[in-house]
Amino acid sequence: MERVKTLLMYASWVILFIIFSDFLINVGLNSTYKPIERKDNVSQVNVYQAEATLVNGRIRGLITNSQPEDLSGKYLEFDFYSKRDVFLGRKFIDINQLQENETQNFEILFKLKDVNYYTVSVLDEKPDEEEIEILPEGWTTSEVVIATALTLLIFW
């Protein structure tokens, strides 16, 4: 019985350590994000979060299909620039078939270095230009299992 208690105590310490380290990692990573500016006047795009670190960033917002221009079936173009106005990359978002005054959420996760500001423009067609790759939003279950197995092999 004493061994079971000891085993449960060690297991609870390991679980608490995992939860605490996950919390500290999330707080540490999110504290490195700094706001980036927006330099355009597209009123139908409402960005509520635009942040970047030295190597990556994220933009989240809402697209509202309102009166000035019908956005249904069009594209949003996001151009990213450094503080010295150097063009760093471009990303396109396809706007779904939106009814009037309907909204659509969007999220861009990008990997660009030293982004200081971005611009948004509305396009009728998506050009054949190369765009930046979006960062993967999360790992699949098989990737998590493989990474866990490799980590256990390293420490074993």
PDB file of C-alpha atoms in Angstrom:
ATOM      1  CA  MET A   1       0.000   0.000   0.000  1.00  0.00           C
ATOM      2  CA  GLU A   2       2.886   2.313   0.784  1.00  0.00           C
ATOM      3  CA  ARG A   3       4.335   1.793  -2.708  1.00  0.00           C
ATOM      4  CA  VAL A   4       1.044   2.733  -4.366  1.00  0.00           C
ATOM      5  CA  LYS A   5       0.887   5.939  -2.324  1.00  0.00           C
ATOM      6  CA  THR A   6       4.459   6.777  -3.305  1.00  0.00           C
ATOM      7  CA  LEU A   7       3.744   6.035  -6.962  1.00  0.00           C
ATOM      8  CA  LEU A   8       0.621   8.209  -6.915  1.00  0.00           C
ATOM      9  CA  MET A   9       2.556  11.011  -5.241  1.00  0.00           C
ATOM     10  CA  TYR A  10       5.266  10.893  -7.929  1.00  0.00           C
ATOM     11  CA  ALA A  11       2.650  10.724 -10.683  1.00  0.00           C
ATOM     12  CA  SER A  12       0.840  13.746  -9.262  1.00  0.00           C
ATOM     13  CA  TRP A  13       4.135  15.687  -9.082  1.00  0.00           C
ATOM     14  CA  VAL A  14       4.855  14.868 -12.724  1.00  0.00           C
ATOM     15  CA  ILE A  15       1.361  15.943 -13.787  1.00  0.00           C
ATOM     16  CA  LEU A  16       1.627  19.205 -11.810  1.00  0.00           C
ATOM     17  CA  PHE A  17       5.048  19.868 -13.359  1.00  0.00           C
ATOM     18  CA  ILE A  18       3.650  19.313 -16.867  1.00  0.00           C
ATOM     19  CA  ILE A  19       0.732  21.680 -16.232  1.00  0.00           C
ATOM     20  CA  PHE A  20       2.996  24.325 -14.669  1.00  0.00           C
ATOM     21  CA  SER A  21       5.595  24.148 -17.462  1.00  0.00           C
ATOM     22  CA  ASP A  22       2.877  24.316 -20.141  1.00  0.00           C
ATOM     23  CA  PHE A  23       1.484  27.434 -18.467  1.00  0.00           C
ATOM     24  CA  LEU A  24       4.921  29.071 -18.291  1.00  0.00           C
ATOM     25  CA  ILE A  25       5.684  28.211 -21.928  1.00  0.00           C
ATOM     26  CA  ASN A  26       2.394  29.735 -23.130  1.00  0.00           C
ATOM     27  CA  VAL A  27       2.886  32.888 -21.069  1.00  0.00           C
ATOM     28  CA  GLY A  28       6.484  33.210 -22.245  1.00  0.00           C
ATOM     29  CA  LEU A  29       5.637  32.770 -25.918  1.00  0.00           C
ATOM     30  CA  ASN A  30       2.653  35.112 -25.840  1.00  0.00           C
ATOM     31  CA  SER A  31       4.667  37.816 -24.065  1.00  0.00           C
ATOM     32  CA  THR A  32       7.094  38.019 -27.013  1.00  0.00           C
ATOM     33  CA  TYR A  33       4.355  39.179 -29.412  1.00  0.00           C
ATOM     34  CA  LYS A  34       4.272  42.930 -30.075  1.00  0.00           C
ATOM     35  CA  PRO A  35       1.510  44.810 -31.928  1.00  0.00           C
ATOM     36  CA  ILE A  36       2.069  45.664 -35.597  1.00  0.00           C
ATOM     37  CA  GLU A  37       0.530  48.601 -37.435  1.00  0.00           C
ATOM     38  CA  ARG A  38      -2.046  48.608 -40.179  1.00  0.00           C
ATOM     39  CA  LYS A  39      -1.632  51.148 -42.998  1.00  0.00           C
ATOM     40  CA  ASP A  40      -4.719  51.132 -45.195  1.00  0.00           C
ATOM     41  CA  ASN A  41      -8.324  52.317 -45.202  1.00  0.00           C
ATOM     42  CA  VAL A  42     -10.406  49.219 -45.975  1.00  0.00           C
ATOM     43  CA  SER A  43     -13.335  49.760 -43.622  1.00  0.00           C
ATOM     44  CA  GLN A  44     -14.927  46.352 -44.209  1.00  0.00           C
ATOM     45  CA  VAL A  45     -12.008  44.509 -42.602  1.00  0.00           C
ATOM     46  CA  ASN A  46     -11.898  44.762 -38.807  1.00  0.00           C
ATOM     47  CA  VAL A  47      -8.644  43.431 -37.339  1.00  0.00           C
ATOM     48  CA  TYR A  48      -8.816  42.864 -33.592  1.00  0.00           C
ATOM     49  CA  GLN A  49      -5.418  41.201 -33.171  1.00  0.00           C
ATOM     50  CA  ALA A  50      -2.280  41.939 -35.180  1.00  0.00           C
ATOM     51  CA  GLU A  51       0.938  40.895 -33.483  1.00  0.00           C
ATOM     52  CA  ALA A  52       4.391  39.708 -34.476  1.00  0.00           C
ATOM     53  CA  THR A  53       7.579  38.433 -32.890  1.00  0.00           C
ATOM     54  CA  LEU A  54      10.997  38.626 -34.493  1.00  0.00           C
ATOM     55  CA  VAL A  55      10.266  35.561 -36.640  1.00  0.00           C
ATOM     56  CA  ASN A  56       6.495  35.011 -36.890  1.00  0.00           C
ATOM     57  CA  GLY A  57       3.124  36.634 -36.330  1.00  0.00           C
ATOM     58  CA  ARG A  58      -0.632  36.380 -36.340  1.00  0.00           C
ATOM     59  CA  ILE A  59      -3.526  38.479 -37.578  1.00  0.00           C
ATOM     60  CA  ARG A  60      -7.136  37.797 -36.580  1.00  0.00           C
ATOM     61  CA  GLY A  61     -10.224  39.710 -37.561  1.00  0.00           C
ATOM     62  CA  LEU A  62     -13.644  39.935 -39.173  1.00  0.00           C
ATOM     63  CA  ILE A  63     -14.719  40.692 -42.723  1.00  0.00           C
ATOM     64  CA  THR A  64     -18.097  42.439 -42.990  1.00  0.00           C
ATOM     65  CA  ASN A  65     -19.879  42.599 -46.332  1.00  0.00           C
ATOM     66  CA  SER A  66     -21.386  46.085 -46.079  1.00  0.00           C
ATOM     67  CA  GLN A  67     -22.606  48.772 -48.470  1.00  0.00           C
ATOM     68  CA  PRO A  68     -19.519  50.498 -49.982  1.00  0.00           C
ATOM     69  CA  GLU A  69     -18.396  47.443 -51.919  1.00  0.00           C
ATOM     70  CA  ASP A  70     -19.738  43.910 -52.257  1.00  0.00           C
ATOM     71  CA  LEU A  71     -16.926  41.612 -51.094  1.00  0.00           C
ATOM     72  CA  SER A  72     -18.618  38.338 -51.958  1.00  0.00           C
ATOM     73  CA  GLY A  73     -16.322  36.121 -54.058  1.00  0.00           C
ATOM     74  CA  LYS A  74     -13.333  38.487 -53.837  1.00  0.00           C
ATOM     75  CA  TYR A  75      -9.922  38.181 -52.204  1.00  0.00           C
ATOM     76  CA  LEU A  76      -8.144  40.073 -49.434  1.00  0.00           C
ATOM     77  CA  GLU A  77      -4.461  40.722 -49.986  1.00  0.00           C
ATOM     78  CA  PHE A  78      -2.233  41.209 -46.939  1.00  0.00           C
ATOM     79  CA  ASP A  79       1.202  42.710 -47.699  1.00  0.00           C
ATOM     80  CA  PHE A  80       3.816  42.675 -44.928  1.00  0.00           C
ATOM     81  CA  TYR A  81       6.611  45.273 -44.590  1.00  0.00           C
ATOM     82  CA  SER A  82       9.599  45.916 -42.333  1.00  0.00           C
ATOM     83  CA  LYS A  83      10.179  49.216 -40.535  1.00  0.00           C
ATOM     84  CA  ARG A  84      12.353  50.351 -43.454  1.00  0.00           C
ATOM     85  CA  ASP A  85       9.469  49.749 -45.904  1.00  0.00           C
ATOM     86  CA  VAL A  86      10.990  46.563 -47.312  1.00  0.00           C
ATOM     87  CA  PHE A  87       8.359  44.215 -48.749  1.00  0.00           C
ATOM     88  CA  LEU A  88       8.566  40.889 -46.886  1.00  0.00           C
ATOM     89  CA  GLY A  89       5.697  38.811 -48.200  1.00  0.00           C
ATOM     90  CA  ARG A  90       2.070  38.534 -49.215  1.00  0.00           C
ATOM     91  CA  LYS A  91      -0.903  36.404 -48.212  1.00  0.00           C
ATOM     92  CA  PHE A  92      -4.351  36.093 -49.819  1.00  0.00           C
ATOM     93  CA  ILE A  93      -7.636  35.235 -48.141  1.00  0.00           C
ATOM     94  CA  ASP A  94     -10.589  33.962 -50.127  1.00  0.00           C
ATOM     95  CA  ILE A  95     -13.839  35.646 -49.079  1.00  0.00           C
ATOM     96  CA  ASN A  96     -16.758  33.231 -48.991  1.00  0.00           C
ATOM     97  CA  GLN A  97     -20.113  33.962 -50.567  1.00  0.00           C
ATOM     98  CA  LEU A  98     -21.264  36.529 -48.015  1.00  0.00           C
ATOM     99  CA  GLN A  99     -24.727  38.030 -47.923  1.00  0.00           C
ATOM    100  CA  GLU A 100     -25.130  41.741 -47.192  1.00  0.00           C
ATOM    101  CA  ASN A 101     -24.078  42.633 -43.604  1.00  0.00           C
ATOM    102  CA  GLU A 102     -22.843  39.066 -43.000  1.00  0.00           C
ATOM    103  CA  THR A 103     -19.442  38.535 -41.387  1.00  0.00           C
ATOM    104  CA  GLN A 104     -16.611  36.028 -41.836  1.00  0.00           C
ATOM    105  CA  ASN A 105     -13.793  35.343 -39.376  1.00  0.00           C
ATOM    106  CA  PHE A 106     -10.221  35.050 -40.602  1.00  0.00           C
ATOM    107  CA  GLU A 107      -6.866  34.157 -39.105  1.00  0.00           C
ATOM    108  CA  ILE A 108      -3.408  34.429 -40.631  1.00  0.00           C
ATOM    109  CA  LEU A 109      -0.402  32.803 -38.990  1.00  0.00           C
ATOM    110  CA  PHE A 110       2.768  33.772 -40.828  1.00  0.00           C
ATOM    111  CA  LYS A 111       6.495  33.230 -40.585  1.00  0.00           C
ATOM    112  CA  LEU A 112       8.285  36.412 -41.626  1.00  0.00           C
ATOM    113  CA  LYS A 113      11.180  38.195 -39.972  1.00  0.00           C
ATOM    114  CA  ASP A 114      10.909  41.737 -38.526  1.00  0.00           C
ATOM    115  CA  VAL A 115       7.366  42.635 -39.629  1.00  0.00           C
ATOM    116  CA  ASN A 116       6.517  46.203 -38.602  1.00  0.00           C
ATOM    117  CA  TYR A 117       3.294  46.909 -40.485  1.00  0.00           C
ATOM    118  CA  TYR A 118       0.888  45.470 -43.025  1.00  0.00           C
ATOM    119  CA  THR A 119      -1.597  46.681 -45.609  1.00  0.00           C
ATOM    120  CA  VAL A 120      -4.912  45.185 -46.688  1.00  0.00           C
ATOM    121  CA  SER A 121      -6.435  45.528 -50.145  1.00  0.00           C
ATOM    122  CA  VAL A 122      -9.452  43.990 -51.887  1.00  0.00           C
ATOM    123  CA  LEU A 123      -8.877  42.161 -55.196  1.00  0.00           C
ATOM    124  CA  ASP A 124     -11.346  40.762 -57.723  1.00  0.00           C
ATOM    125  CA  GLU A 125      -9.035  37.908 -58.741  1.00  0.00           C
ATOM    126  CA  LYS A 126      -6.172  36.166 -57.032  1.00  0.00           C
ATOM    127  CA  PRO A 127      -2.937  36.838 -58.936  1.00  0.00           C
ATOM    128  CA  ASP A 128      -0.557  34.003 -59.777  1.00  0.00           C
ATOM    129  CA  GLU A 129       2.107  35.521 -57.548  1.00  0.00           C
ATOM    130  CA  GLU A 130       3.832  33.492 -54.893  1.00  0.00           C
ATOM    131  CA  GLU A 131       2.544  33.958 -51.382  1.00  0.00           C
ATOM    132  CA  ILE A 132       3.946  33.136 -47.958  1.00  0.00           C
ATOM    133  CA  GLU A 133       3.174  29.819 -46.357  1.00  0.00           C
ATOM    134  CA  ILE A 134       0.840  29.725 -43.408  1.00  0.00           C
ATOM    135  CA  LEU A 135       2.241  28.157 -40.284  1.00  0.00           C
ATOM    136  CA  PRO A 136       0.561  24.917 -39.276  1.00  0.00           C
ATOM    137  CA  GLU A 137      -2.185  25.656 -36.763  1.00  0.00           C
ATOM    138  CA  GLY A 138      -1.650  22.499 -34.745  1.00  0.00           C
ATOM    139  CA  TRP A 139      -0.223  19.042 -34.757  1.00  0.00           C
ATOM    140  CA  THR A 140      -2.200  16.043 -35.832  1.00  0.00           C
ATOM    141  CA  THR A 141      -2.663  13.157 -33.434  1.00  0.00           C
ATOM    142  CA  SER A 142      -0.104  10.994 -35.237  1.00  0.00           C
ATOM    143  CA  GLU A 143       2.506  13.782 -35.093  1.00  0.00           C
ATOM    144  CA  VAL A 144       1.973  14.156 -31.336  1.00  0.00           C
ATOM    145  CA  VAL A 145       2.324  10.394 -30.795  1.00  0.00           C
ATOM    146  CA  ILE A 146       5.519  10.223 -32.865  1.00  0.00           C
ATOM    147  CA  ALA A 147       7.030  13.247 -31.115  1.00  0.00           C
ATOM    148  CA  THR A 148       6.171  11.780 -27.720  1.00  0.00           C
ATOM    149  CA  ALA A 149       7.690   8.414 -28.652  1.00  0.00           C
ATOM    150  CA  LEU A 150      10.889  10.064 -29.897  1.00  0.00           C
ATOM    151  CA  THR A 151      11.129  12.142 -26.723  1.00  0.00           C
ATOM    152  CA  LEU A 152      10.708   9.055 -24.559  1.00  0.00           C
ATOM    153  CA  LEU A 153      13.391   7.243 -26.578  1.00  0.00           C
ATOM    154  CA  ILE A 154      15.805  10.129 -26.048  1.00  0.00           C
ATOM    155  CA  PHE A 155      15.336  10.122 -22.270  1.00  0.00           C
ATOM    156  CA  TRP A 156      15.257   6.356 -21.927  1.00  0.00           C
TER     157      TRP A 156
END
